[in-house]
Short mmCIF file of C-alpha atoms in Angstrom, two decimals:
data_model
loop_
_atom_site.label_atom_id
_atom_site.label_comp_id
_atom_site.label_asym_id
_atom_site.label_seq_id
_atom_site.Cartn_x
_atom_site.Cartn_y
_atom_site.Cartn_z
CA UNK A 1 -15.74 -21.51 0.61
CA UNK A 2 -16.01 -21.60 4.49
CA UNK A 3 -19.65 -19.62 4.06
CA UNK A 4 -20.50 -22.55 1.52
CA UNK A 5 -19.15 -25.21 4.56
CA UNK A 6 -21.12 -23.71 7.34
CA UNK A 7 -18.80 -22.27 9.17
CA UNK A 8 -19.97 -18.90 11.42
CA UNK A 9 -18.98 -15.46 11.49
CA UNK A 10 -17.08 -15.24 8.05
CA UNK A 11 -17.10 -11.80 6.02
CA UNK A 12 -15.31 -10.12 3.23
CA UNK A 13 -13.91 -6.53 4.49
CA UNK A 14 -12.43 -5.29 0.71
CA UNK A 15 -10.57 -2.85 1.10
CA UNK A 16 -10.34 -0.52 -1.92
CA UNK A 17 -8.38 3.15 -0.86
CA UNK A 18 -6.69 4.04 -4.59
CA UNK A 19 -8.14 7.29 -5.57
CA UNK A 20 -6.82 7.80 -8.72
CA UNK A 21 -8.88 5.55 -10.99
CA UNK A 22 -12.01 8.05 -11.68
CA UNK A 23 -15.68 6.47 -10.96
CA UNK A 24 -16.64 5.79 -14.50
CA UNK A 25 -13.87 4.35 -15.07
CA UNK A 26 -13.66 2.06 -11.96
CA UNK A 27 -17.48 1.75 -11.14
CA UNK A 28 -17.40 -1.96 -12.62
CA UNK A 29 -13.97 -3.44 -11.52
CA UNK A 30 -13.81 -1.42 -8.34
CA UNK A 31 -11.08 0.61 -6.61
CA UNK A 32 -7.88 -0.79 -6.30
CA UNK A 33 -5.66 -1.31 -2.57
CA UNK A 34 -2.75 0.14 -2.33
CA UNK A 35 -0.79 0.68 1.60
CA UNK A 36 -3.80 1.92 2.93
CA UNK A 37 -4.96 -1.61 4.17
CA UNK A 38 -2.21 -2.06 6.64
CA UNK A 39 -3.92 0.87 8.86
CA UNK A 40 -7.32 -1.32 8.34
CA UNK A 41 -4.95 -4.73 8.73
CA UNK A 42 -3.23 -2.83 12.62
CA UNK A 43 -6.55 -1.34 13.72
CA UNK A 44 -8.95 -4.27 13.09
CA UNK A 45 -6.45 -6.83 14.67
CA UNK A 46 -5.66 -4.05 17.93
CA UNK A 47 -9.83 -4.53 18.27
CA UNK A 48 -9.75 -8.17 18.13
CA UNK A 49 -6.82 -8.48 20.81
CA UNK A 50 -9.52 -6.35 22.96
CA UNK A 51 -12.22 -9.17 22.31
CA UNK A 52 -14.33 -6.78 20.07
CA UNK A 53 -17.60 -8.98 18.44
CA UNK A 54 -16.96 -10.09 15.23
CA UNK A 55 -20.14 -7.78 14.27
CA UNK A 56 -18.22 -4.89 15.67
CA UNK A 57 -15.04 -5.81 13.78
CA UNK A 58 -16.68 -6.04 10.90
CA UNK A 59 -18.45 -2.54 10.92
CA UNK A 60 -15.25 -0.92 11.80
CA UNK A 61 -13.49 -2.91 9.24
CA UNK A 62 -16.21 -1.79 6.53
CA UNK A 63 -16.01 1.69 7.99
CA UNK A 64 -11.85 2.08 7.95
CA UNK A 65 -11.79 0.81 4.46
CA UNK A 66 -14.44 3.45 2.93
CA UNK A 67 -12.35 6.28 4.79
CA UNK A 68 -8.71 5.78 3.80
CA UNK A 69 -8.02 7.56 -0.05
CA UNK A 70 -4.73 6.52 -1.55
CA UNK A 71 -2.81 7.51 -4.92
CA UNK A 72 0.93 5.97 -5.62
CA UNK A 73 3.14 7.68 -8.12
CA UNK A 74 6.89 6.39 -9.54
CA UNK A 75 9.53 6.84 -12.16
CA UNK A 76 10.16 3.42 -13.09
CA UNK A 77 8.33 -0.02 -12.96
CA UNK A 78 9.29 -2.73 -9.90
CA UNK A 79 12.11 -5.46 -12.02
CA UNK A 80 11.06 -8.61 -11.45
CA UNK A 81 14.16 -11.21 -11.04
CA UNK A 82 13.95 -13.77 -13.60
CA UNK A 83 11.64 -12.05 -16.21
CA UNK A 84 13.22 -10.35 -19.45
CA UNK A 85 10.43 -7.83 -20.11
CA UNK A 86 8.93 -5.43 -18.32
CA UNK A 87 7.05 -2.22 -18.43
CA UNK A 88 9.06 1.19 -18.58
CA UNK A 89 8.65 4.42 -18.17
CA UNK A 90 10.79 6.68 -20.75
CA UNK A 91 13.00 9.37 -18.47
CA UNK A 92 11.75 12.73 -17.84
CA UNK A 93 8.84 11.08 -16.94
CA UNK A 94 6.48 10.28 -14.51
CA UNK A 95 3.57 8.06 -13.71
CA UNK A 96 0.76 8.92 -11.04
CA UNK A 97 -1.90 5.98 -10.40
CA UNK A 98 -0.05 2.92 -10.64
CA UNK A 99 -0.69 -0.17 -8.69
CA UNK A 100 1.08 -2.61 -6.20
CA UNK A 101 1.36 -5.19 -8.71
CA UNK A 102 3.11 -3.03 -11.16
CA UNK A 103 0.42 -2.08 -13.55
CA UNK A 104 0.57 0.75 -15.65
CA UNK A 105 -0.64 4.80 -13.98
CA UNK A 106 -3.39 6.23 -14.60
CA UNK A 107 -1.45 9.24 -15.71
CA UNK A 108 1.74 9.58 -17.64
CA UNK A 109 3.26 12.93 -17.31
CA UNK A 110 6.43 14.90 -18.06
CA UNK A 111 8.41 15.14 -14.65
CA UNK A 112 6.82 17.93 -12.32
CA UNK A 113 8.70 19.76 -9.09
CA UNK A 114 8.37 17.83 -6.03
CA UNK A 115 6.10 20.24 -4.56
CA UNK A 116 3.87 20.04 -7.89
CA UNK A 117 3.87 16.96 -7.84
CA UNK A 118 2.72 16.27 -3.56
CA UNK A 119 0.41 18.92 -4.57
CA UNK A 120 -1.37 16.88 -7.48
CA UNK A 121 -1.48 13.36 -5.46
CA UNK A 122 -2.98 15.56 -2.18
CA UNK A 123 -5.87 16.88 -4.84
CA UNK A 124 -6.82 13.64 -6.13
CA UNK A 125 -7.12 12.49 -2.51
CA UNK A 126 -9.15 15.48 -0.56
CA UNK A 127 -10.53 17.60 -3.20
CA UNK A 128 -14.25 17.28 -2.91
CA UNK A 129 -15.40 18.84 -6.11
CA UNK A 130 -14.07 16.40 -8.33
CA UNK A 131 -17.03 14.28 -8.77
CA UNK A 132 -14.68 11.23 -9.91
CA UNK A 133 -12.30 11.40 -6.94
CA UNK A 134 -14.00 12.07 -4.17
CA UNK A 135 -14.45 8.83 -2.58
CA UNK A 136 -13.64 9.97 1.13
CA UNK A 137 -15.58 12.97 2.37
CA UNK A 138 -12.74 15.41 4.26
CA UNK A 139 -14.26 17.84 6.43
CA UNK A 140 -11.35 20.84 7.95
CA UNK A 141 -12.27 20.07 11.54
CA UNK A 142 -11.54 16.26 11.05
CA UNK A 143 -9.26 14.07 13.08
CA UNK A 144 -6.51 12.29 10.09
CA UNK A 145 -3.93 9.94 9.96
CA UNK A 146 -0.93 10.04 7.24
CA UNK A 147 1.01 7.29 5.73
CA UNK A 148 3.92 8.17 3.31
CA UNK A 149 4.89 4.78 1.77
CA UNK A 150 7.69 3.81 0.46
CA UNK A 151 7.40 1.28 -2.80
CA UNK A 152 10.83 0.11 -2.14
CA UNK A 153 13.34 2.15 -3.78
CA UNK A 154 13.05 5.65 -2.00
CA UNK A 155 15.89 5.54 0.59
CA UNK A 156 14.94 7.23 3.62
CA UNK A 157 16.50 10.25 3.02
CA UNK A 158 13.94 10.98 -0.35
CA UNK A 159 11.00 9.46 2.01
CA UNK A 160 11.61 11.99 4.78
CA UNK A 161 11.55 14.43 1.86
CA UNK A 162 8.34 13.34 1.15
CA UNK A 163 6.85 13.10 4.32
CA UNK A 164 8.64 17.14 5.14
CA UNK A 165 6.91 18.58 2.20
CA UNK A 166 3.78 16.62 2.28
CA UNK A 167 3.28 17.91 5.77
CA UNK A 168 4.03 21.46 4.87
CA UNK A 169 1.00 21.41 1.92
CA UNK A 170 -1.36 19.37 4.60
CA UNK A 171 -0.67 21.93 7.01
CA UNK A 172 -1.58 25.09 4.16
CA UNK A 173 -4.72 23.11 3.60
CA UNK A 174 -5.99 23.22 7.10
CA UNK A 175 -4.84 19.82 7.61
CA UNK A 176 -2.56 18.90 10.45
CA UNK A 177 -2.52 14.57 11.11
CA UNK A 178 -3.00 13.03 14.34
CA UNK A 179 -0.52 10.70 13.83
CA UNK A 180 2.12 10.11 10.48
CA UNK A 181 3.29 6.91 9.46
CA UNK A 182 6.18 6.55 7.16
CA UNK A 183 8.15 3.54 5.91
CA UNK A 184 7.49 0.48 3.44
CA UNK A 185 4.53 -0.61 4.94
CA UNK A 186 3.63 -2.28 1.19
CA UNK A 187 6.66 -2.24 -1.69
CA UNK A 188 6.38 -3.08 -4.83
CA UNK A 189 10.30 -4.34 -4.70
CA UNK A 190 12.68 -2.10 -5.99
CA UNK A 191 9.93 0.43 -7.10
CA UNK A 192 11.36 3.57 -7.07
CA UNK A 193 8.34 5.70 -5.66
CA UNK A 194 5.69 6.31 -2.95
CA UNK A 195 2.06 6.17 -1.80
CA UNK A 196 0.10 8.85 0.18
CA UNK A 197 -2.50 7.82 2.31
CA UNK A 198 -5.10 9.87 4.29
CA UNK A 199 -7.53 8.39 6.74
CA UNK A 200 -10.04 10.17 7.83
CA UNK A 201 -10.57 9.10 11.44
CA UNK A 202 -13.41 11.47 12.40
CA UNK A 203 -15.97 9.55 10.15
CA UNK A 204 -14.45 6.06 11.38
CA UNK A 205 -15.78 7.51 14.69
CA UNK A 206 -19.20 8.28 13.59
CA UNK A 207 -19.60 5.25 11.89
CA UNK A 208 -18.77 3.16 14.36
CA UNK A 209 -19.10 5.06 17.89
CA UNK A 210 -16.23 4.57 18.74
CA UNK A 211 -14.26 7.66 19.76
CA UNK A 212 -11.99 9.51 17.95
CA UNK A 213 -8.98 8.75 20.73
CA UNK A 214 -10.06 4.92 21.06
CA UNK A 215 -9.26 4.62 17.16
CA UNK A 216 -6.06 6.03 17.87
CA UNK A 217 -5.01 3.94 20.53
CA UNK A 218 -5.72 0.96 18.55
CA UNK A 219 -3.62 2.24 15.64
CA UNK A 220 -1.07 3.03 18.55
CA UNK A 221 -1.42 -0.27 20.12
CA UNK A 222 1.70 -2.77 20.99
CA UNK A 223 2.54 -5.08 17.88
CA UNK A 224 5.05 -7.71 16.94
CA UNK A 225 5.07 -6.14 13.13
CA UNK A 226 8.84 -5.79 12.05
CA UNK A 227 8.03 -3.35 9.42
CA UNK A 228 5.64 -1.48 11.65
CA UNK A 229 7.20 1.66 12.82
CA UNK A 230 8.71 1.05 16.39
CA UNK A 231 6.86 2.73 18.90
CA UNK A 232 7.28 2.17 22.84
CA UNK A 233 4.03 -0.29 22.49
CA UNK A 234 6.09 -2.60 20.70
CA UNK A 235 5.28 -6.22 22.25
CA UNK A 236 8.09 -8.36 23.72
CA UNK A 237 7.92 -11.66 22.31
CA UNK A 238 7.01 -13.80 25.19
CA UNK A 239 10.17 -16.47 25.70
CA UNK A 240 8.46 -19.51 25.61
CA UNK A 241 7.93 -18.55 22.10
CA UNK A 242 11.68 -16.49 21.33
CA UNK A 243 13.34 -19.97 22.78
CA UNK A 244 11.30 -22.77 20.72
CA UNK A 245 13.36 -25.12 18.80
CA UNK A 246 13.29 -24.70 15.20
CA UNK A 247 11.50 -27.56 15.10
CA UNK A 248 8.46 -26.11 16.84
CA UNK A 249 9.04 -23.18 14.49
CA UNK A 250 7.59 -25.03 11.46
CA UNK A 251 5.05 -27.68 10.54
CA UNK A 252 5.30 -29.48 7.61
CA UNK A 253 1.70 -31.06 5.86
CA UNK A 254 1.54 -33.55 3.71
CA UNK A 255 -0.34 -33.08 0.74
CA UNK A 256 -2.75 -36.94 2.22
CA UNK A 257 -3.62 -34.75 4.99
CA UNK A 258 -4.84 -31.93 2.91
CA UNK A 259 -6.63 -34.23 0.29
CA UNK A 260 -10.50 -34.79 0.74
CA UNK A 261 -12.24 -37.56 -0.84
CA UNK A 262 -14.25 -37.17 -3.98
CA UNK A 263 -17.93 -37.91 -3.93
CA UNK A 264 -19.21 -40.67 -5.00
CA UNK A 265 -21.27 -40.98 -8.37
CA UNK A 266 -21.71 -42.12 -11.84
CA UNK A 267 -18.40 -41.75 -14.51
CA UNK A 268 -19.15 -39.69 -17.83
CA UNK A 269 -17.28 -41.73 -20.29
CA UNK A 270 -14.29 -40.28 -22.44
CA UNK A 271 -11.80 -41.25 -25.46
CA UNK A 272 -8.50 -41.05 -23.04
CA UNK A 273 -6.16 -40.94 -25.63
CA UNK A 274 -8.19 -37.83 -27.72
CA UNK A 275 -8.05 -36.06 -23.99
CA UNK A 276 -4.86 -36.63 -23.34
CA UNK A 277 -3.91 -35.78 -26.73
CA UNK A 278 -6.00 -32.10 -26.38
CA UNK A 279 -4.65 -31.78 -22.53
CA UNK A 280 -0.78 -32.33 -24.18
CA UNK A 281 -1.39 -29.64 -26.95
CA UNK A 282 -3.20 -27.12 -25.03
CA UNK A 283 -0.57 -26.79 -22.39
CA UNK A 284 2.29 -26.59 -25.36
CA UNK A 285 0.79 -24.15 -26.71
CA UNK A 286 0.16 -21.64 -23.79
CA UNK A 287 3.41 -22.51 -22.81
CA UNK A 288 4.69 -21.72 -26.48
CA UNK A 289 2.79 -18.35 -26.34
CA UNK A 290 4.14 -17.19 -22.61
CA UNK A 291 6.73 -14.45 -24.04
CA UNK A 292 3.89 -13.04 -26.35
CA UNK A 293 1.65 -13.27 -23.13
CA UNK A 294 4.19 -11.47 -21.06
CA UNK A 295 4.45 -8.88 -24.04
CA UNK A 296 0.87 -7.43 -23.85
CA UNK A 297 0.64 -7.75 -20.50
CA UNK A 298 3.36 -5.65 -19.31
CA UNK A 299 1.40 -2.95 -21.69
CA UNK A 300 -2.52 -3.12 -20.06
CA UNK A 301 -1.58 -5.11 -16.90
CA UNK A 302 0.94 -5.69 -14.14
CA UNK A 303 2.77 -8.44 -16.37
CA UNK A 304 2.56 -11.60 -15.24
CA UNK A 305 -0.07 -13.27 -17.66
CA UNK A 306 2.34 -15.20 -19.41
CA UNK A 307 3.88 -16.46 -16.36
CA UNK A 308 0.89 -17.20 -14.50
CA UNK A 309 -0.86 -19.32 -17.67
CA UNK A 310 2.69 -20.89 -18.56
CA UNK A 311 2.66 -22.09 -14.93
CA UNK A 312 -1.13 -23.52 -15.36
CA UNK A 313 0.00 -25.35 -18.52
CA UNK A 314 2.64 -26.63 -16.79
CA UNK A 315 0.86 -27.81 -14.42
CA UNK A 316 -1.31 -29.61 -16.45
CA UNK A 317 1.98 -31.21 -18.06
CA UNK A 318 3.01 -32.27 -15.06
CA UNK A 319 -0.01 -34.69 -14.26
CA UNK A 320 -0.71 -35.55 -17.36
CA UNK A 321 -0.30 -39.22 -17.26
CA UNK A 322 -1.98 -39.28 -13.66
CA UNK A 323 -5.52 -37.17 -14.76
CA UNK A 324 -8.47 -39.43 -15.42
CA UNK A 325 -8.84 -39.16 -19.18
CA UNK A 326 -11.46 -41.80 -19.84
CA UNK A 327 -14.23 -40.17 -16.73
CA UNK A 328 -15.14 -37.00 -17.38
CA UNK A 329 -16.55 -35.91 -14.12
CA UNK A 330 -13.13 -36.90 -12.95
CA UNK A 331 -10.78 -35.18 -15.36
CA UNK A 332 -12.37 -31.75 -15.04
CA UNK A 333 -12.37 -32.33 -10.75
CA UNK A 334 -8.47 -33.09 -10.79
CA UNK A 335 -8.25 -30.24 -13.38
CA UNK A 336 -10.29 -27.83 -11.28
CA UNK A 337 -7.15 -28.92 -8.42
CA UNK A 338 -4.46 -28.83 -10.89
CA UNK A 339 -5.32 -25.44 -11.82
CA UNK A 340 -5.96 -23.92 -8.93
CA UNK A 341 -3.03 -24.99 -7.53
CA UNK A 342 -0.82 -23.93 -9.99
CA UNK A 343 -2.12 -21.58 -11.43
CA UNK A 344 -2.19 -17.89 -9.37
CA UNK A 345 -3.63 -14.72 -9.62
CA UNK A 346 -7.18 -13.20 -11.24
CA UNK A 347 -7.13 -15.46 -14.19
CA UNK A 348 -6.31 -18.87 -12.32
CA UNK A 349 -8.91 -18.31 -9.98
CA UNK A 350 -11.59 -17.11 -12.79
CA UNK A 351 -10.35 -20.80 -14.71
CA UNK A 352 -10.71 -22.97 -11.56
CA UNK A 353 -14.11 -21.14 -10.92
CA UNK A 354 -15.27 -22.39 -14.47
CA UNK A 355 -14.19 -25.98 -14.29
CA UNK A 356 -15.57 -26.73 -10.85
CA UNK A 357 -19.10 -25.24 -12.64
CA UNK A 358 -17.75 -27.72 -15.49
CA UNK A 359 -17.42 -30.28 -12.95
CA UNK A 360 -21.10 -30.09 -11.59
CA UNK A 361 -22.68 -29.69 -14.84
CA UNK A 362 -20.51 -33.14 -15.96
CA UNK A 363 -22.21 -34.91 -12.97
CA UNK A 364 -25.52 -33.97 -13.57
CA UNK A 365 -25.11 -35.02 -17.26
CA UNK A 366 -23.61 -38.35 -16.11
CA UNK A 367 -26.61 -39.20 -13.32
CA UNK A 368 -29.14 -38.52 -16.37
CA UNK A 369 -30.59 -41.91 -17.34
CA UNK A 370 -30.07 -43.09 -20.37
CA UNK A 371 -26.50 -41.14 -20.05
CA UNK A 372 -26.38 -38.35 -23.00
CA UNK A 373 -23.59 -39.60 -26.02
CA UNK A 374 -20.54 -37.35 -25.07
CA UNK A 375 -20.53 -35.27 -28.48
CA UNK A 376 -18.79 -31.96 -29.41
CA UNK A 377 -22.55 -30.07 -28.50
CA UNK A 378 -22.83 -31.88 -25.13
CA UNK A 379 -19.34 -30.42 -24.27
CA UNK A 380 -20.44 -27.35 -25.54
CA UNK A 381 -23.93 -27.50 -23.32
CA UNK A 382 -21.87 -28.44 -20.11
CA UNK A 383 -19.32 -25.43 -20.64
CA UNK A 384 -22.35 -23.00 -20.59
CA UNK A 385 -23.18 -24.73 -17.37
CA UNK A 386 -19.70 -23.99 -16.08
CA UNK A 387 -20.31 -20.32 -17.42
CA UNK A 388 -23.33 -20.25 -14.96
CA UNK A 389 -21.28 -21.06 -12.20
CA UNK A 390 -18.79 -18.80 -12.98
CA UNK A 391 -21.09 -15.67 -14.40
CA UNK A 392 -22.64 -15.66 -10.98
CA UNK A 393 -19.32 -14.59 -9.36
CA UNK A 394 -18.24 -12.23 -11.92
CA UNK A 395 -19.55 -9.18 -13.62
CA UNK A 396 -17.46 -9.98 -17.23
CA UNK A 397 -19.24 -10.61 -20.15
CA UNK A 398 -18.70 -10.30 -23.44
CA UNK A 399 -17.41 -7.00 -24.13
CA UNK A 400 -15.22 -6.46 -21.17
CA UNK A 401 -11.64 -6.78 -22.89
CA UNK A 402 -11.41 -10.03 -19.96
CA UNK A 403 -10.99 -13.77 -20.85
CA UNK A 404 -14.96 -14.04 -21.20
CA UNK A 405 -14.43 -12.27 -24.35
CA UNK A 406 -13.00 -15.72 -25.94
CA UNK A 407 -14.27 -18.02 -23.73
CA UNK A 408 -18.13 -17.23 -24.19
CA UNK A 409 -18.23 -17.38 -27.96
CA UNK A 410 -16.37 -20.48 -27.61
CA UNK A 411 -18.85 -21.97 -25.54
CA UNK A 412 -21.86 -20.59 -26.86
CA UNK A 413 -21.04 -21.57 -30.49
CA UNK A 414 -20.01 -25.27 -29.46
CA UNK A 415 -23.48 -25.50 -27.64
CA UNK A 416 -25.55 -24.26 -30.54
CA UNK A 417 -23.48 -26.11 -33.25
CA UNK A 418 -21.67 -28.98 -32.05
CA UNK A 419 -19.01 -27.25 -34.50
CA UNK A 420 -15.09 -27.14 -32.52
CA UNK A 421 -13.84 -25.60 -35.56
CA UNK A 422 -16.48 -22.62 -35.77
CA UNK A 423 -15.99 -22.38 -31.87
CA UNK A 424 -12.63 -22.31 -32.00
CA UNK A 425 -12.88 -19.55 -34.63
CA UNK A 426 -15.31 -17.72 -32.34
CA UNK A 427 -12.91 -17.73 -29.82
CA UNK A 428 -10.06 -16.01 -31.49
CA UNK A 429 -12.47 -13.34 -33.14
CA UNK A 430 -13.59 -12.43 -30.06
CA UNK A 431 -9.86 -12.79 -28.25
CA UNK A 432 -8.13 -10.44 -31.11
CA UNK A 433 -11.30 -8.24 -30.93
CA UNK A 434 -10.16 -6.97 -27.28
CA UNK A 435 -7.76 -5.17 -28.70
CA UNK A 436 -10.44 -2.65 -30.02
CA UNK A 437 -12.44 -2.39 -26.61
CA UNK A 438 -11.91 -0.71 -23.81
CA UNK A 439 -11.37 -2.39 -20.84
CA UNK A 440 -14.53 -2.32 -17.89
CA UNK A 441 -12.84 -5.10 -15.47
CA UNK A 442 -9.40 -6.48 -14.66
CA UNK A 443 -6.29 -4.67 -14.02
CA UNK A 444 -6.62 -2.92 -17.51
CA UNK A 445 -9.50 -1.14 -16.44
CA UNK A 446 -7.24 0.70 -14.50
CA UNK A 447 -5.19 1.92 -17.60
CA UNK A 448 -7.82 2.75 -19.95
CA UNK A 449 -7.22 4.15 -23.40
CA UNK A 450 -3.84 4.95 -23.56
CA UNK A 451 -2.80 7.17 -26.42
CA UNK A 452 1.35 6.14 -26.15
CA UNK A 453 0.68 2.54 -26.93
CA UNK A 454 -1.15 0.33 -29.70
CA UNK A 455 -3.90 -1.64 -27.65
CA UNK A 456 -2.64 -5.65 -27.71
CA UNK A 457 -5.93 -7.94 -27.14
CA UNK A 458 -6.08 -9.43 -23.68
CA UNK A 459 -3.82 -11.42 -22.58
CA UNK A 460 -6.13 -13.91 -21.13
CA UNK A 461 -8.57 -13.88 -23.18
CA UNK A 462 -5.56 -15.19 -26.33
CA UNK A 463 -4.82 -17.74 -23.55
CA UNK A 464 -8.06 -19.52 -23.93
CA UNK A 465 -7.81 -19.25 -27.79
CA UNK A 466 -5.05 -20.96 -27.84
CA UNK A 467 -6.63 -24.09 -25.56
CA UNK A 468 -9.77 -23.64 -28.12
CA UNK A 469 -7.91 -23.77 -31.16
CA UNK A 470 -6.01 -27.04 -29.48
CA UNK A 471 -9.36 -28.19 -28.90
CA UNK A 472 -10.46 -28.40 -32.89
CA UNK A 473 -7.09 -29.61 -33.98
CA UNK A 474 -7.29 -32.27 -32.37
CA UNK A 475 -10.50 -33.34 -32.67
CA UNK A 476 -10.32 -32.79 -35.97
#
């Protein structure tokens, strides 16, 4: 968005340091972050308190990120307060390759030793003859740095366990750190397990020309971090700011101040009442289908589908006698702010994506003269436009076990037809067909076939059946 405004010297530095999802698994979704990013986060922002050029950031940045190898193992899934159901993993077991956000490992094994176990996450990290792990090259004469995370439940007698044997195998491997960071740097709440992460600082230096001791003296520089391990660096806070008045402390904005003014331009005109009547439905129904959501989620993903499209339909509730239901352009604008608002995570940003392309296709339809008759096919032709917008920031397609599984065959079939009850059908074929693909993108790609489970569909993609199928009853 700020690229799209104008504004200079804006870049993406993705940081992606898990290991354990193998390349052709991962080559379409990516790798996943795990604790590694705090070393890029403490670096990067030790540079820019030297005055570094943002160009010079941003190739160290680039260069940290593709040298840090990660892998995160546990015996039991994070609990989050206030939900029912969550994933588990059965005791005298063990998973290796989960993620922050409490999705599923990569492997599910029976319990190993501790030593087995160190043994197995240090392979996947520095072994460089498995073609699907290697993603850092480790050379025995390079400069590292080790972080032994805790995901929140360790207490810091099991962590210094940890970090005691972990050295012990580094050090039989020819591997002795620079420097070794251990604490909860990033938990997963009361997860009880850990994250290893290597970075290789040696090819940080030749990437960037910096030297080898000027990378660690920005790791080692003073911080204000309260989770950072204390070091004699740490930074004083200066007490003009330790002896402002709460007041100072925080600034409230109102939401007039964040609100920008719609442009200007012709209305598409709508039945309000059939809109309102499809908004009302839609929304129940998600909201009705949040536990079955939750369900399948907490299976392929980190399980918060159901939460995250109950809060979207609520949303939607919530302003439903405010939306403009007779203007078209309008209703899918305020929608596209509705949603995005209340609506988090992957899937609220890949549905807020889709109606602002749904809101520009609706205003070029409205500026055509004579205006086009708002019929089932038009709504079908200006989805595909919204698909545009949102296929050129996105690699899903049909296929992918993602929402795009429901949502193109929706779309598609509407524009071709003009049909909301073959579209509608469309969409819930292809929603319940997920459950027979693998996944290629989202946080199921990181699962992959798992042989202790029956597949569910995708979450997301039943989401958007169920506003589909809301769609043709209604209209019917």
């Amino acid at each position: 968005m700020a690229q799209s405004q104008g504004i200079p010297n804006v870049e993406l530095v993705v940081v992606g340091d898990d290991v354990s999802v193998p390349r052709s698994r991962g080559k379409m979704v990516g790798r996943r972050c795990l604790a590694g990013i705090t070393m890029v986060c403490k670096i990067m922002g030790a540079a820019s308190e030297e005055d570094a050029s943002f160009e010079d950031l941003l190739k160290l940045g680039r260069s940290l990120a593709s040298n840090i190898g990660s892998v995160c193992t546990a015996l039991e899934h994070c609990h989050v307060p206030g939900r029912s159901e969550f994933a588990s993993i059965p005791e005298g077991r063990i998973e290796i390759g989960l993620g922050l956000h409490n999705e599923t490992g990569v492997m599910n094994v029976p319990l190993p030793s501790p030593e087995s176990l160190i043994e197995t996450m240090l392979d996947l990290i520095l072994n460089q003859d498995d073609p699907e792990r290697a993603f850092v090259p480790f050379a025995p004469e390079d400069v590292t740095v080790l972080m032994v995370n805790n995901q929140g439940g360790l207490s810091p007698l099991e962590l210094g366990a940890v970090v005691d044997e972990t050295l012990k195998q580094l050090k039989e491997r020819g591997v002795e750190p620079e420097r070794v960071l251990s604490g909860v740097f990033m938990g997963s709440m009361n997860m009880p397990g850990m994250s290893l992460s290597v970075m290789n600082v040696s090819n940080v230096a030749k990437d960037t020309g910096l030297s080898v001791d000027k990378i660690i003296s920005l790791l080692d520089a003073p911080h204000t971090a309260p989770a950072w391990p204390a070091t004699a660096g740490v930074y004083p806070l200066p007490e003009k700011l330790r002896n402002r008045p709460l007041s100072e402390r925080l600034t409230e904005i109102s939401p007039e101040e964040t609100k920008e003014s719609a442009p200007k331009g012709p209305a598409l005109k709508a039945d309000p009442e059939l809109i309102r009547q499809i908004l009302q439905k839609a929304a129940e129904d998600v909201v009705a289908l949040e536990p079955e959501l939750t369900h399948w989620d907490t299976l392929v993903g980190d399980g918060d589908c159901g939460e995250t499209c109950a809060a979207g339909a609520r949303g939607v509730l919530s302003h439903l006698d405010t939306l403009c239901a007779s203007d078209l352009v309008s209703l899918f604008r305020e929608l596209t702010e509705v949603i995005d608002d209340a609506m988090g995570g992957t899937l609220g940003a890949i549905f807020s994506i889709f109606l602002a392309g749904l809101t520009t296709s609706t205003m070029a339809a409205a500026r055509q003269s004579p205006q086009p008759a708002v019929t089932p096919q038009l709504l079908g032709q200006l989805a595909m436009g919204g698909l545009e917008t949102l296929q050129a920031r996105t690699a899903a397609r049909v296929g992918h076990r993602t929402v795009m599984d429901s949502l193109i065959p929706f779309a598609e079939t509407l524009a071709n037809s003009g049909d909301v009850k073959a579209a509608a059908q469309a969409a819930r074929d292809g929603g319940e067909g997920t459950a027979r693909l693998t996944a290629k993108l989202g946080r199921a790609a990181y699962v992959g076939d798992r042989e202790d489970v029956d597949m569910p569909p995708d979450p997301g993609a039943m989401a958007f059946v169920a506003v589909a199928e809301a769609i043709a009853a209604c209209s019917q």
